[in-house]
Short mmCIF file of C-alpha atoms in Angstrom, two decimals:
data_model
loop_
_atom_site.label_atom_id
_atom_site.label_comp_id
_atom_site.label_asym_id
_atom_site.label_seq_id
_atom_site.Cartn_x
_atom_site.Cartn_y
_atom_site.Cartn_z
CA MET J 1 24.81 3.87 -3.72
CA ASP J 2 23.45 0.30 -3.85
CA SER J 3 20.72 -0.67 -6.25
CA PRO J 4 17.34 -1.40 -4.58
CA TYR J 5 17.89 -4.98 -5.74
CA ASP J 6 21.14 -5.12 -3.78
CA VAL J 7 19.45 -3.64 -0.70
CA LEU J 8 16.96 -6.51 -0.76
CA GLY J 9 19.46 -9.15 -1.90
CA LEU J 10 17.58 -9.79 -5.14
CA ASP J 11 18.46 -10.70 -8.70
CA ALA J 12 17.14 -8.35 -11.36
CA ASP J 13 14.83 -11.07 -12.72
CA ALA J 14 13.24 -11.91 -9.35
CA ASP J 15 9.53 -12.63 -9.49
CA ASP J 16 6.87 -11.26 -7.14
CA THR J 17 7.17 -14.17 -4.71
CA GLU J 18 10.95 -13.75 -4.42
CA ILE J 19 10.58 -10.00 -3.99
CA GLU J 20 8.03 -10.47 -1.23
CA ARG J 21 10.16 -13.02 0.64
CA ALA J 22 13.26 -10.86 0.39
CA TYR J 23 11.38 -7.81 1.64
CA ARG J 24 9.92 -9.61 4.63
CA ARG J 25 13.34 -10.95 5.59
CA SER J 26 15.09 -7.60 5.13
CA VAL J 27 12.48 -5.47 6.90
CA LYS J 28 12.55 -7.72 9.95
CA GLU J 29 16.33 -7.52 10.14
CA ALA J 30 16.25 -3.73 9.72
CA HIS J 31 13.43 -3.03 12.18
CA PRO J 32 14.58 -0.88 15.14
CA ASP J 33 12.84 -3.26 17.55
CA ARG J 34 15.01 -6.11 16.29
CA GLY J 35 18.42 -4.46 16.42
CA GLY J 36 18.21 -2.45 13.22
CA SER J 37 17.85 1.29 12.78
CA ALA J 38 15.16 3.67 11.58
CA GLU J 39 17.41 4.68 8.67
CA GLU J 40 17.96 1.10 7.53
CA PHE J 41 14.27 0.29 7.96
CA GLN J 42 13.35 3.24 5.73
CA ARG J 43 16.01 2.26 3.19
CA VAL J 44 14.57 -1.25 2.90
CA ARG J 45 11.01 0.02 2.49
CA GLU J 46 12.05 2.51 -0.20
CA ALA J 47 13.98 -0.21 -2.04
CA TYR J 48 10.93 -2.48 -1.95
CA GLU J 49 8.65 0.23 -3.35
CA ALA J 50 11.15 1.01 -6.11
CA VAL J 51 11.37 -2.65 -7.14
CA ILE J 52 7.64 -3.39 -7.23
CA SER J 53 6.85 -0.11 -9.01
CA GLY J 54 9.35 -0.89 -11.77
CA ALA J 55 11.38 2.24 -11.06
CA ALA J 56 14.40 0.43 -9.60
CA ILE J 57 17.68 0.30 -11.51
CA ALA J 58 18.96 -3.24 -11.97
CA PRO J 59 22.33 -4.01 -10.27
CA ASP J 60 24.13 -4.39 -13.61
CA ASP J 61 23.03 -0.88 -14.60
CA VAL J 62 24.60 0.83 -11.57
CA GLY J 63 28.08 2.20 -12.20
CA ALA J 64 31.01 2.17 -9.79
CA ASP J 65 30.11 5.67 -8.59
CA GLY J 66 26.56 4.59 -7.73
CA ALA J 67 25.00 6.40 -10.68
CA ALA J 68 22.94 4.72 -13.35
CA ASP J 69 25.07 3.28 -16.15
CA PRO J 70 24.31 5.32 -19.29
CA GLN J 71 24.74 2.11 -21.31
CA GLY J 72 21.99 0.39 -19.35
CA GLU J 73 18.33 0.63 -19.96
CA SER J 74 16.41 3.54 -18.53
CA PRO J 75 14.13 2.60 -15.66
CA PRO J 76 10.41 2.56 -16.45
CA ALA J 77 8.40 5.67 -15.71
CA SER J 78 7.12 5.92 -12.17
CA PRO J 79 3.41 5.41 -11.45
CA GLY J 80 1.31 8.44 -12.16
CA ALA J 81 3.14 9.47 -15.31
CA ASP J 82 -0.26 9.92 -16.86
CA ALA J 83 -3.83 9.78 -15.66
CA GLN J 84 -4.32 6.22 -16.93
CA SER J 85 -1.20 4.65 -15.41
CA ASP J 86 -1.17 2.33 -12.43
CA PRO J 87 1.54 0.83 -10.19
CA THR J 88 1.89 -2.33 -12.31
CA GLY J 89 2.47 -0.51 -15.59
CA GLN J 90 -0.26 -2.65 -17.13
CA THR J 91 -3.04 -1.46 -19.38
CA ASP J 92 -6.70 -2.14 -18.68
CA GLY J 93 -6.61 -4.92 -21.24
CA GLU J 94 -3.54 -6.57 -19.71
CA ARG J 95 -5.14 -6.54 -16.28
CA GLY J 96 -8.11 -8.45 -17.64
CA GLY J 97 -11.80 -8.19 -17.07
CA GLU J 98 -13.62 -8.11 -13.74
CA THR J 99 -14.96 -11.60 -13.10
CA GLY J 100 -16.19 -13.40 -10.03
CA ASP J 101 -14.12 -16.45 -11.04
CA ARG J 102 -10.77 -14.61 -10.96
CA PRO J 103 -8.03 -16.85 -9.45
CA LEU J 104 -6.26 -15.69 -6.32
CA THR J 105 -3.48 -13.30 -7.21
CA THR J 106 -0.91 -11.07 -5.59
CA THR J 107 -2.28 -7.53 -5.46
CA ARG J 108 -0.22 -4.40 -5.95
CA VAL J 109 -1.63 -1.88 -3.50
CA GLU J 110 -1.16 1.86 -4.02
CA TYR J 111 -2.09 3.65 -0.80
CA LEU J 112 -2.57 7.25 0.33
CA ASN J 113 -3.11 8.70 3.81
CA TYR J 114 -6.25 10.82 4.09
CA ASP J 115 -4.39 13.23 6.38
CA VAL J 116 -2.22 14.14 3.38
CA VAL J 117 -5.29 14.62 1.20
CA ALA J 118 -6.73 17.05 3.76
CA ASP J 119 -3.42 18.86 4.34
CA HIS J 120 -2.97 19.53 0.62
CA GLY J 121 -6.59 20.55 0.09
CA TRP J 122 -7.08 17.72 -2.39
CA ASP J 123 -10.48 16.27 -3.24
CA ILE J 124 -11.01 12.61 -2.36
CA ASP J 125 -13.11 12.26 -5.54
CA ASP J 126 -10.51 13.82 -7.85
CA PRO J 127 -9.73 11.25 -10.60
CA ASP J 128 -6.13 12.54 -10.68
CA LEU J 129 -5.64 12.31 -6.90
CA PHE J 130 -3.10 9.49 -6.99
CA GLU J 131 -1.20 11.10 -9.83
CA ALA J 132 -0.90 14.24 -7.69
CA ALA J 133 0.26 12.16 -4.73
CA SER J 134 2.91 10.35 -6.80
CA SER J 135 4.42 13.73 -7.75
CA ALA J 136 4.33 15.27 -4.27
CA ASP J 137 7.44 13.65 -2.71
CA LEU J 138 5.44 12.23 0.18
CA ASP J 139 6.78 10.15 3.05
CA PRO J 140 6.46 6.36 2.45
CA ASP J 141 4.18 6.16 5.49
CA ASP J 142 1.72 8.39 3.65
CA TYR J 143 1.96 7.26 0.04
CA GLY J 144 3.48 4.34 -1.80
CA LEU J 145 3.10 0.75 -2.95
CA PHE J 146 3.20 -2.70 -1.43
CA LEU J 147 2.25 -6.24 -2.43
CA ALA J 148 -0.60 -8.06 -0.70
CA GLU J 149 -0.50 -11.83 -0.87
CA PRO J 150 -3.59 -13.93 -1.67
CA GLY J 151 -5.78 -14.42 1.39
CA GLU J 152 -4.33 -11.54 3.41
CA THR J 153 -6.65 -8.83 4.60
CA LEU J 154 -5.58 -5.35 3.56
CA LEU J 155 -4.76 -4.48 7.18
CA GLU J 156 -2.65 -7.62 7.59
CA ALA J 157 -0.80 -6.88 4.37
CA ALA J 158 0.01 -3.34 5.50
CA GLU J 159 1.19 -4.50 8.92
CA GLN J 160 3.35 -7.28 7.48
CA ARG J 161 5.17 -4.64 5.46
CA GLY J 162 5.91 -2.41 8.44
CA PHE J 163 3.00 0.04 8.31
CA ALA J 164 0.84 1.07 11.27
CA TRP J 165 -2.63 1.74 9.90
CA PRO J 166 -5.47 2.56 12.32
CA PHE J 167 -7.66 -0.25 13.65
CA ALA J 168 -9.49 -1.24 16.82
CA CYS J 169 -11.70 -4.35 16.84
CA ARG J 170 -10.29 -6.32 13.88
CA GLY J 171 -13.70 -7.93 13.47
CA GLY J 172 -15.70 -5.56 11.26
CA ALA J 173 -17.58 -4.03 14.22
CA CYS J 174 -16.21 -0.48 13.93
CA ALA J 175 -14.94 1.95 11.30
CA ASN J 176 -11.49 2.67 12.76
CA CYS J 177 -9.79 0.74 9.96
CA ALA J 178 -11.98 2.05 7.13
CA VAL J 179 -10.48 2.80 3.73
CA ALA J 180 -11.87 4.40 0.59
CA VAL J 181 -11.41 2.13 -2.42
CA VAL J 182 -10.59 4.33 -5.41
CA GLU J 183 -9.73 1.57 -7.87
CA GLY J 184 -9.79 -2.22 -7.74
CA GLU J 185 -11.71 -4.62 -5.55
CA LEU J 186 -11.62 -5.33 -1.82
CA ASP J 187 -13.81 -8.29 -0.89
CA SER J 188 -16.23 -7.39 1.91
CA THR J 189 -18.61 -10.34 1.90
CA VAL J 190 -18.34 -10.67 5.69
CA ASP J 191 -21.08 -8.81 7.56
CA ASN J 192 -19.77 -5.53 8.93
CA VAL J 193 -20.86 -2.28 10.51
CA LEU J 194 -20.82 -0.18 7.32
CA THR J 195 -24.17 1.02 6.01
CA ASP J 196 -25.26 0.31 2.43
CA ASP J 197 -24.72 3.97 1.62
CA LEU J 198 -21.11 3.90 2.82
CA VAL J 199 -20.43 0.72 0.85
CA GLU J 200 -21.92 2.27 -2.29
CA ARG J 201 -19.60 5.25 -1.82
CA GLY J 202 -16.60 2.89 -1.90
CA PHE J 203 -15.77 2.54 1.78
CA ARG J 204 -14.53 -0.82 3.08
CA LEU J 205 -13.01 -2.18 6.28
CA SER J 206 -9.34 -3.10 5.90
CA CYS J 207 -9.43 -5.52 8.86
CA ILE J 208 -11.77 -7.95 7.07
CA GLY J 209 -11.46 -6.86 3.43
CA ARG J 210 -9.21 -8.98 1.21
CA PRO J 211 -7.82 -7.60 -2.07
CA ILE J 212 -9.15 -9.63 -5.00
CA SER J 213 -7.94 -7.57 -7.96
CA GLU J 214 -4.45 -7.37 -9.43
CA THR J 215 -4.22 -3.68 -8.52
CA LEU J 216 -5.83 -1.68 -5.76
CA ARG J 217 -5.83 2.02 -4.93
CA VAL J 218 -7.02 2.95 -1.44
CA ILE J 219 -7.11 5.97 0.82
CA PHE J 220 -6.59 4.85 4.41
CA ASN J 221 -7.18 6.68 7.70
CA VAL J 222 -10.61 7.95 6.59
CA LYS J 223 -12.29 7.09 9.90
CA HIS J 224 -13.12 10.72 10.77
CA LEU J 225 -15.12 11.36 7.60
CA PRO J 226 -18.88 11.98 7.98
CA GLY J 227 -20.76 8.71 8.37
CA LEU J 228 -17.68 6.85 9.56
CA ASP J 229 -16.84 8.93 12.63
CA ASP J 230 -19.99 7.75 14.42
CA LEU J 231 -18.97 4.11 13.85
CA ARG J 232 -15.56 4.34 15.50
CA LEU J 233 -14.46 2.71 18.73
CA PRO J 234 -12.01 4.38 21.16
CA ALA J 235 -8.48 3.37 20.28
CA ASP J 236 -7.24 0.84 22.82
CA ARG J 237 -3.78 -0.26 23.86
CA PHE J 238 -3.67 -2.84 21.09
CA GLU J 239 -4.14 -0.28 18.30
CA ARG J 240 -0.88 0.50 16.51
CA ALA J 241 -2.07 3.90 15.27
CA ARG J 242 -0.55 7.33 15.31
CA ALA J 243 -0.45 9.29 18.55
CA ASP J 244 -2.98 11.86 17.37
CA ASP J 245 -5.62 9.20 16.77
#
């Protein structure tokens, strides 16, 4: 079995920019609409998540039989190994303080589908929610990681990486694309339809919100929650959402 680095055509020491470029190239080539297959598309996405989470085995550590070379280094623990971990493997101190003068940076987004939260009977306010999700063997459409580049809205970042999150107007005039921000910052300085109460509770609109922290944890597909449901627009033909939306 190929290393995730091999799947993406990457060297083991590739930086975030190289990883992002390789992923975008590979996912386009693997997309079923462009001559690829669903299996290859999924393989590329899983390789990308493994690389950015730090869980991928470097090519030199993969033996001839596809198993990890026992002489190589063990891969880092996956996110959620403890309640204080995050997708970057950084501590609070390494991530730095929260300042309004923070330079633009690539953001590592850890996402979770609210449908999964409801199906498992989890509490959206549970501080260990993402740790539970990381241990639940969820589909990559429902839980995982991706990188958002500086200046991208959260919705744009998700779409560029092959995900189909709900949206309608793309202009901050409805709550179809709403997300719950659990950790990190999503800039929402643009006027939008959300009430002050919803904003205080951590809800943001992914169509206009831009990640401005190094890490971000969000629950997407929250549009049916009380307070947000009344602010939705009917899904139109341009909305790339799930059929049951």
